[in-house]
CSV table of C-alpha atoms in Angstrom, one decimal:
chain,number,residue,atom,x,y,z
A,11,MET,CA,111.0,23.7,140.9
A,12,LEU,CA,112.1,24.2,137.3
A,13,THR,CA,110.0,26.4,135.1
A,14,GLN,CA,108.4,24.2,132.4
A,15,ALA,CA,108.7,25.7,128.9
A,16,LEU,CA,106.9,24.5,125.7
A,17,LEU,CA,108.8,25.3,122.5
A,18,VAL,CA,107.1,24.8,119.1
A,19,ASP,CA,108.8,25.4,115.8
A,20,ASP,CA,109.0,23.5,112.6
A,21,SER,CA,112.7,24.1,112.4
A,22,ARG,CA,114.8,21.7,114.4
A,23,SER,CA,117.8,24.1,114.4
A,24,VAL,CA,115.7,26.9,115.8
A,25,LEU,CA,114.3,24.5,118.5
A,26,ASN,CA,117.8,23.4,119.5
A,27,PHE,CA,118.9,27.0,119.7
A,28,LEU,CA,115.9,28.1,121.8
A,29,LYS,CA,116.3,25.1,124.1
A,30,ARG,CA,120.0,25.8,124.7
A,31,HIS,CA,119.4,29.4,125.3
A,32,ILE,CA,116.4,29.1,127.6
A,33,GLU,CA,118.0,26.3,129.7
A,34,ALA,CA,121.4,28.0,130.0
A,35,GLU,CA,120.9,29.4,133.5
A,36,GLY,CA,119.5,26.1,134.9
A,37,MET,CA,116.1,27.5,135.8
A,38,VAL,CA,114.1,26.1,132.9
A,39,GLU,CA,113.3,22.6,131.5
A,40,ALA,CA,112.2,22.9,127.9
A,41,THR,CA,110.0,20.4,125.9
A,42,THR,CA,110.2,20.8,122.2
A,43,PHE,CA,107.9,20.0,119.3
A,44,LEU,CA,108.2,20.3,115.5
A,45,ASP,CA,104.4,19.7,115.1
A,46,PRO,CA,102.0,22.2,116.7
A,47,VAL,CA,99.2,19.6,116.8
A,48,GLU,CA,101.4,17.3,118.8
A,49,ALA,CA,102.3,20.1,121.1
A,50,LEU,CA,98.7,20.9,121.9
A,51,ALA,CA,98.0,17.2,122.6
A,52,CYS,CA,100.9,17.3,125.1
A,53,ALA,CA,99.6,20.4,126.7
A,54,ARG,CA,96.3,18.6,127.5
A,55,GLU,CA,98.3,16.2,129.6
A,56,ARG,CA,101.0,18.4,131.2
A,57,VAL,CA,101.5,21.7,132.9
A,58,PHE,CA,103.6,24.4,131.3
A,59,ASP,CA,104.6,27.8,132.6
A,60,LEU,CA,105.9,29.4,129.4
A,61,VAL,CA,105.3,28.9,125.6
A,62,LEU,CA,107.4,29.9,122.7
A,63,VAL,CA,105.8,29.3,119.3
A,64,ASP,CA,106.7,30.0,115.7
A,65,TYR,CA,104.4,32.0,113.5
A,66,GLU,CA,104.7,30.2,110.2
A,67,MET,CA,104.3,26.4,110.5
A,68,PRO,CA,102.6,23.6,108.5
A,69,HIS,CA,99.2,22.3,109.7
A,70,MET,CA,98.7,25.3,112.0
A,71,ASP,CA,100.2,28.7,112.2
A,72,GLY,CA,101.3,30.3,115.5
A,73,ILE,CA,98.2,32.5,115.9
A,74,SER,CA,95.9,29.5,115.6
A,75,PHE,CA,98.0,27.6,118.0
A,76,ILE,CA,97.9,30.4,120.6
A,77,ARG,CA,94.1,30.7,120.2
A,78,ALA,CA,93.7,26.9,120.7
A,79,PHE,CA,96.2,26.8,123.6
A,80,ARG,CA,94.4,29.6,125.5
A,81,THR,CA,91.2,27.4,125.6
A,82,LEU,CA,93.0,24.6,127.5
A,83,PRO,CA,92.3,24.4,131.3
A,84,GLY,CA,94.9,26.3,133.3
A,85,PHE,CA,96.6,28.1,130.4
A,86,ALA,CA,94.6,31.3,130.4
A,87,ASP,CA,97.4,33.5,132.0
A,88,ILE,CA,100.8,31.9,131.3
A,89,PRO,CA,103.1,34.0,129.0
A,90,ILE,CA,103.2,33.1,125.3
A,91,ALA,CA,105.8,34.6,123.0
A,92,MET,CA,105.4,34.3,119.2
A,93,ILE,CA,108.6,33.9,117.1
A,94,THR,CA,108.3,35.7,113.8
A,95,SER,CA,110.2,37.7,111.2
A,96,ARG,CA,106.9,39.3,110.1
A,97,GLN,CA,106.5,41.8,112.9
A,98,THR,CA,103.9,43.9,111.0
A,99,ASP,CA,101.2,45.7,112.9
A,100,ASP,CA,98.5,43.4,111.5
A,101,VAL,CA,100.3,40.3,112.6
A,102,LYS,CA,101.1,41.7,116.0
A,103,MET,CA,97.5,42.8,116.6
A,104,GLU,CA,96.1,39.4,115.5
A,105,ALA,CA,98.5,37.6,117.8
A,106,LEU,CA,97.8,39.8,120.7
A,107,GLN,CA,94.1,39.3,120.2
A,108,ALA,CA,94.7,35.5,120.2
A,109,GLY,CA,96.5,35.7,123.5
A,110,ALA,CA,100.2,36.4,122.8
A,111,THR,CA,102.2,38.1,125.5
A,112,ASP,CA,105.4,39.1,123.6
A,113,PHE,CA,107.2,38.6,120.3
A,114,LEU,CA,110.7,37.3,119.5
A,115,PRO,CA,112.5,38.0,116.3
A,116,LYS,CA,113.2,35.0,114.0
A,117,ALA,CA,116.9,36.0,113.9
A,118,PRO,CA,117.5,37.6,117.3
A,119,GLN,CA,120.5,39.4,118.6
A,120,SER,CA,122.0,37.4,121.5
A,121,VAL,CA,121.6,40.1,124.1
A,122,GLU,CA,118.0,40.8,123.1
A,123,MET,CA,117.1,37.2,123.2
A,124,THR,CA,118.7,36.6,126.6
A,125,VAL,CA,116.9,39.6,128.2
A,126,ARG,CA,113.5,38.8,126.7
A,127,LEU,CA,113.7,35.1,127.6
A,128,ARG,CA,114.8,35.9,131.1
A,129,ASN,CA,111.8,38.2,131.5
A,130,LEU,CA,109.4,35.6,130.1
A,131,VAL,CA,110.8,33.0,132.4
A,132,ARG,CA,110.4,35.3,135.4
A,133,LEU,CA,106.9,36.1,134.4
A,134,GLY,CA,106.0,32.4,133.9
A,135,ALA,CA,107.4,31.6,137.4
A,136,ALA,CA,105.4,34.5,138.9
A,137,VAL,CA,102.1,33.3,137.3
A,138,ARG,CA,102.7,29.8,138.6
A,139,LYS,CA,103.2,31.1,142.2
A,140,GLN,CA,100.1,33.2,141.9
A,141,ASN,CA,98.1,30.2,140.7
A,142,ASP,CA,99.5,28.0,143.4
A,143,ARG,CA,98.5,30.5,146.1
A,144,ALA,CA,95.0,30.7,144.6
A,145,ALA,CA,94.8,26.9,144.5
A,146,ASP,CA,95.7,26.4,148.2
A,147,PRO,CA,92.6,28.2,149.6
A,148,ALA,CA,90.4,26.5,146.9
A,149,SER,CA,91.7,23.1,148.1
A,150,ALA,CA,91.0,24.1,151.7
A,151,VAL,CA,87.5,25.2,150.9
A,152,ALA,CA,86.8,22.0,149.0
A,153,ALA,CA,88.1,20.0,152.0
A,154,ALA,CA,86.0,22.0,154.4
A,155,THR,CA,82.9,21.6,152.2
A,156,ARG,CA,83.4,17.9,151.9
A,157,LYS,CA,83.8,17.6,155.7
A,158,LEU,CA,80.6,19.6,156.3
A,159,GLY,CA,78.8,17.3,153.8
A,160,GLU,CA,80.0,14.2,155.7
A,161,ARG,CA,78.8,15.6,159.0
A,162,GLU,CA,75.5,16.6,157.4
A,163,GLU,CA,75.0,13.0,156.2
A,164,GLU,CA,75.9,11.5,159.6
A,165,ILE,CA,73.5,13.8,161.4
A,166,ILE,CA,70.7,12.8,159.1
A,167,LEU,CA,71.4,9.1,159.6
A,168,ARG,CA,71.6,9.3,163.3
A,169,LEU,CA,68.3,11.3,163.5
A,170,ALA,CA,66.7,8.5,161.5
A,171,LEU,CA,68.2,5.8,163.7
A,172,ALA,CA,66.9,7.6,166.8
A,173,VAL,CA,63.4,7.3,165.5
A,174,GLU,CA,63.9,3.6,164.7
A,175,TYR,CA,65.3,2.8,168.1
A,176,ARG,CA,62.3,4.3,169.8
A,177,ASP,CA,60.2,1.8,167.8
A,178,ASN,CA,62.3,-1.1,169.2
A,179,ASP,CA,64.3,-1.1,166.0
A,180,THR,CA,68.1,-1.0,165.6
A,181,GLY,CA,68.4,0.6,162.2
A,182,GLU,CA,68.3,-2.4,159.8
A,183,HIS,CA,65.0,-1.2,158.3
A,184,THR,CA,66.3,2.3,157.8
A,185,LEU,CA,69.5,1.2,156.1
A,186,ARG,CA,67.8,-1.4,153.8
A,187,VAL,CA,65.2,1.2,152.7
A,188,ALA,CA,68.1,3.5,151.8
A,189,ARG,CA,69.8,0.8,149.8
A,190,TYR,CA,66.6,-0.3,148.0
A,191,SER,CA,65.8,3.3,147.2
A,192,ARG,CA,69.2,3.9,145.7
A,193,ILE,CA,68.7,0.9,143.4
A,194,ILE,CA,65.4,2.3,142.2
A,195,ALA,CA,66.7,5.8,141.7
A,196,GLU,CA,69.7,4.7,139.7
A,197,GLN,CA,67.6,2.4,137.5
A,198,LEU,CA,65.1,5.2,136.8
A,199,GLY,CA,68.0,7.1,135.3
A,200,LEU,CA,67.8,10.0,137.8
A,201,PRO,CA,70.8,12.3,138.0
A,202,ALA,CA,73.7,10.9,140.0
A,203,ARG,CA,73.4,13.7,142.6
A,204,LEU,CA,69.7,13.0,143.1
A,205,CYS,CA,70.3,9.3,143.4
A,206,ARG,CA,72.9,10.0,146.1
A,207,ASP,CA,70.6,12.4,147.9
A,208,ILE,CA,67.6,10.0,147.8
A,209,TYR,CA,69.9,7.3,149.3
A,210,LEU,CA,70.9,9.7,152.1
A,211,ALA,CA,67.4,11.2,152.8
A,212,ALA,CA,65.4,7.9,152.6
A,213,PRO,CA,66.1,7.1,156.2
A,214,LEU,CA,64.1,10.1,157.3
A,215,HIS,CA,60.9,8.7,155.9
A,216,ASP,CA,59.5,7.8,159.4
A,217,VAL,CA,60.9,10.7,161.4
A,218,GLY,CA,57.4,11.8,162.3
A,219,LYS,CA,57.0,8.8,164.5
A,220,VAL,CA,58.7,10.7,167.3
A,221,ALA,CA,55.4,12.4,168.0
A,222,ILE,CA,53.3,9.2,168.1
A,223,PRO,CA,52.4,8.1,171.7
A,224,ASP,CA,54.1,5.0,173.0
A,225,SER,CA,50.8,3.3,173.7
A,226,ILE,CA,50.2,3.3,169.9
A,227,LEU,CA,53.7,3.1,168.6
A,228,LEU,CA,54.6,0.2,170.8
A,229,LYS,CA,51.3,-1.7,170.8
A,230,PRO,CA,52.0,-5.4,169.9
A,231,GLY,CA,48.6,-6.1,168.3
A,232,LYS,CA,46.5,-4.7,165.6
A,233,LEU,CA,45.6,-1.0,165.7
A,234,THR,CA,42.1,0.2,166.0
A,235,ASP,CA,40.7,2.7,163.4
A,236,ASP,CA,41.3,5.6,165.8
A,237,GLU,CA,44.8,4.4,166.5
A,238,MET,CA,45.5,4.0,162.8
A,239,ALA,CA,44.3,7.6,162.3
A,240,VAL,CA,46.9,8.7,164.8
A,241,ILE,CA,49.7,6.7,163.4
A,242,ARG,CA,49.0,8.1,159.9
A,243,THR,CA,49.7,11.6,161.2
A,244,HIS,CA,53.4,10.7,161.3
A,245,ALA,CA,53.7,11.6,157.6
A,246,THR,CA,52.4,15.2,158.1
A,247,ILE,CA,54.4,15.5,161.3
A,248,GLY,CA,57.6,14.3,159.6
A,249,GLU,CA,57.1,16.9,156.9
A,250,LYS,CA,56.7,19.7,159.5
A,251,ILE,CA,59.8,18.6,161.4
A,252,LEU,CA,61.9,18.8,158.3
A,253,ALA,CA,60.2,21.7,156.5
A,254,ASP,CA,61.9,25.0,155.7
A,255,SER,CA,65.4,23.7,156.1
A,256,SER,CA,68.3,25.4,154.2
A,257,CYS,CA,69.8,21.9,153.8
A,258,GLU,CA,68.9,20.3,150.4
A,259,LEU,CA,69.0,16.8,151.9
A,260,ILE,CA,66.6,17.8,154.7
A,261,GLN,CA,64.3,19.4,152.1
A,262,LEU,CA,64.3,16.1,150.2
A,263,GLY,CA,63.7,14.3,153.4
A,264,ALA,CA,60.6,16.4,154.0
A,265,GLN,CA,59.2,15.4,150.6
A,266,ILE,CA,59.8,11.7,151.4
A,267,ALA,CA,58.3,11.9,154.9
A,268,ALA,CA,55.2,13.6,153.5
A,269,GLY,CA,54.7,11.4,150.5
A,270,HIS,CA,55.9,7.9,151.1
A,271,HIS,CA,52.4,6.7,152.0
A,272,GLU,CA,50.7,8.3,149.0
A,273,ARG,CA,49.5,5.9,146.3
A,274,TRP,CA,49.8,6.0,142.6
A,275,ASP,CA,46.0,5.7,142.3
A,276,GLY,CA,45.4,8.6,144.7
A,277,ALA,CA,44.0,6.5,147.6
A,278,GLY,CA,47.0,7.1,149.9
A,279,TYR,CA,47.6,9.6,152.7
A,280,PRO,CA,48.0,12.3,153.9
A,281,ASN,CA,47.0,14.4,150.8
A,282,GLY,CA,45.6,11.9,148.4
A,283,LEU,CA,48.1,12.8,145.7
A,284,ARG,CA,48.0,10.8,142.5
A,285,ALA,CA,50.7,9.6,140.0
A,286,ASP,CA,53.3,12.2,139.0
A,287,ALA,CA,51.9,14.7,141.6
A,288,ILE,CA,53.7,12.6,144.2
A,289,PRO,CA,57.4,13.6,144.3
A,290,VAL,CA,59.6,11.1,142.6
A,291,ALA,CA,61.7,10.6,145.8
A,292,ALA,CA,58.6,9.7,147.7
A,293,ARG,CA,57.5,7.2,145.0
A,294,VAL,CA,60.9,5.6,145.2
A,295,VAL,CA,60.9,5.2,148.9
A,296,ALA,CA,57.3,3.9,149.0
A,297,VAL,CA,58.3,0.8,147.0
A,298,ALA,CA,61.5,0.3,149.2
A,299,ASP,CA,59.6,0.8,152.5
A,300,VAL,CA,56.7,-1.6,151.7
A,301,PHE,CA,59.0,-4.3,150.3
A,302,ASP,CA,61.1,-4.3,153.5
A,303,ALA,CA,58.1,-4.3,155.7
A,304,LEU,CA,56.7,-7.3,153.9
A,305,THR,CA,59.9,-9.3,154.0
A,306,THR,CA,61.1,-8.9,157.6
A,307,ARG,CA,60.0,-10.6,160.8
A,308,ARG,CA,57.7,-8.7,163.2
A,309,PRO,CA,56.3,-9.8,166.6
A,310,TYR,CA,52.9,-10.4,164.9
A,311,LYS,CA,54.0,-12.1,161.7
A,312,GLU,CA,56.7,-14.1,160.0
A,313,PRO,CA,58.6,-12.6,157.0
A,314,MET,CA,56.9,-12.9,153.7
A,315,PRO,CA,59.0,-14.9,151.1
A,316,LEU,CA,60.9,-12.6,148.7
A,317,ASP,CA,59.1,-14.0,145.7
A,318,VAL,CA,55.7,-13.5,147.3
A,319,ALA,CA,56.6,-9.9,148.1
A,320,ARG,CA,57.9,-9.4,144.6
A,321,ASN,CA,54.5,-10.6,143.3
A,322,TYR,CA,52.8,-8.2,145.6
A,323,LEU,CA,54.7,-5.3,144.1
A,324,VAL,CA,53.9,-6.5,140.5
A,325,GLU,CA,50.2,-6.9,141.3
A,326,ASN,CA,50.0,-3.4,142.8
A,327,GLN,CA,52.0,-1.4,140.3
A,328,GLY,CA,49.7,1.2,138.8
A,329,ARG,CA,47.6,1.1,141.9
A,330,GLN,CA,49.7,1.5,145.0
A,331,PHE,CA,53.0,2.0,143.3
A,332,ASP,CA,54.5,3.9,140.4
A,333,PRO,CA,55.0,1.2,137.8
A,334,ALA,CA,58.3,2.6,136.7
A,335,CYS,CA,59.6,2.4,140.3
A,336,VAL,CA,58.5,-1.3,140.6
A,337,GLU,CA,60.1,-2.1,137.2
A,338,ALA,CA,63.4,-0.4,138.3
A,339,PHE,CA,63.4,-2.2,141.6
A,340,LEU,CA,62.9,-5.6,140.0
A,341,SER,CA,65.4,-5.1,137.2
A,342,ARG,CA,68.2,-5.5,139.8
A,343,TRP,CA,66.6,-8.4,141.7
A,344,ASP,CA,69.9,-10.1,142.5
A,345,GLU,CA,71.1,-7.0,144.4
A,346,VAL,CA,67.7,-6.8,146.2
A,347,VAL,CA,68.1,-10.4,147.3
A,348,GLU,CA,71.6,-9.8,148.6
A,349,ILE,CA,70.5,-6.8,150.6
A,350,ALA,CA,67.5,-8.6,152.0
A,351,ALA,CA,69.8,-11.5,153.0
A,352,GLY,CA,72.1,-9.1,154.9
A,353,GLY,CA,74.7,-8.3,152.2
A,354,GLN,CA,76.4,-4.9,151.7
A,355,ALA,CA,77.4,-4.7,155.4
A,356,THR,CA,78.7,-1.1,155.2
A,357,PRO,CA,75.8,1.1,156.1
A,358,TYR,CA,76.8,4.1,154.0
A,359,GLN,CA,79.4,3.5,151.2
A,360,LYS,CA,81.1,6.9,151.0
A,361,THR,CA,84.4,8.6,151.5
A,362,GLY,CA,84.9,9.7,155.0
A,363,ALA,CA,84.0,8.3,158.5
A,364,THR,CA,82.1,5.0,158.7
A,365,LEU,CA,78.7,5.8,160.1
A,366,VAL,CA,77.3,3.9,163.0
A,367,PRO,CA,79.4,0.7,162.8
A,368,GLY,CA,77.9,-2.6,164.1
A,369,LEU,CA,74.5,-2.1,162.7
A,370,GLU,CA,75.0,-5.2,160.5
A,371,THR,CA,74.2,-7.5,163.4
A,372,ALA,CA,71.1,-5.7,164.6
A,373,GLU,CA,67.7,-7.4,164.9
A,374,GLN,CA,64.9,-6.9,162.4
A,375,SER,CA,62.7,-3.7,162.5
A,376,CYS,CA,59.1,-3.4,163.5
A,377,PRO,CA,57.4,-0.2,162.3
A,378,ALA,CA,54.1,0.3,164.2
A,379,GLU,CA,52.1,1.4,161.2
A,380,ASP,CA,52.7,-2.0,159.4
A,381,ARG,CA,50.4,-3.8,161.9
A,382,LEU,CA,47.7,-5.0,159.6
A,383,PRO,CA,46.5,-8.7,159.5
A,384,GLU,CA,47.6,-9.1,155.9
A,385,ALA,CA,51.1,-7.7,156.9
A,386,ILE,CA,50.8,-5.0,154.3
A,387,PRO,CA,51.8,-1.4,155.3
A,388,ALA,CA,48.9,0.9,155.9
A,389,THR,CA,47.4,2.5,152.8
């Protein structure tokens, strides 16, 4: 690969001389500029291994150019030679402080120019090789990190699905809650990384159901007060299962598991948290979870029409739900309707392996704790 040189001088004759000289041995490809400002703009878009720049130029002198050039990404170490006839100590010191590597006389002797340019070209090529070697491990680390992240996400989803299957579910509830939660998080203006993490951790909201006896979890009819007390322990159990993890997604899942049945007015469980004391991720999932429970068919009820479920959310914002979460959810109502109707078939839209294919044709979910006559999740 040819060494890429950037030549900047307001004299066309000097530029032509430098270009011929530096390309003479066939190892360098030179790009020339009369205007230093245009040269900087080009450097923002291209990679160069070597720079030769004049000291005295209109608009920007060579020292200012070097100083600006060194701030561009990837150009901290490449050799820069300043061309000047004013090789005083003050000028040299200022240029070196700005980031110059060497100096070339304005009217050079041929031998001197040849030797110095050859050394600069070799130095530029060496710096590029060093940077390329450093980039290869960095790329490998990035790829490995991305792969670990994908595996982490798949493990989380499959754990959530294992819980849903135990409850005679095939995962549709889990995936819809994740999608609804992402809509709410995005509309709240939460950071992109947190929106993504809420989307991935939301399926863990009912992981505590693994500890609920089948006689209660699978009961087809209404639960007694004692049975309801048992089913409500799934929030605390879920938090304990996920607590103290070193994985940030699992930590977020613990918050969601513990808090998705808390209420904005403080009348929820397990801790009776109120308003902003409830973690925002749990407040988001609370809206998504209840809406999906209301609008899906269960053995003991027909699905509630979407507009009726929408009215329920509106009527209970400020009591059961964070008003901001309800507003965020309803602001993208067309997408909510699409998801409820079975749209967005890909379970997890992300780069990497497709997680759990085939879930799109699964039957509707039936969480045990939703078995109240009014078909509203336990509060």
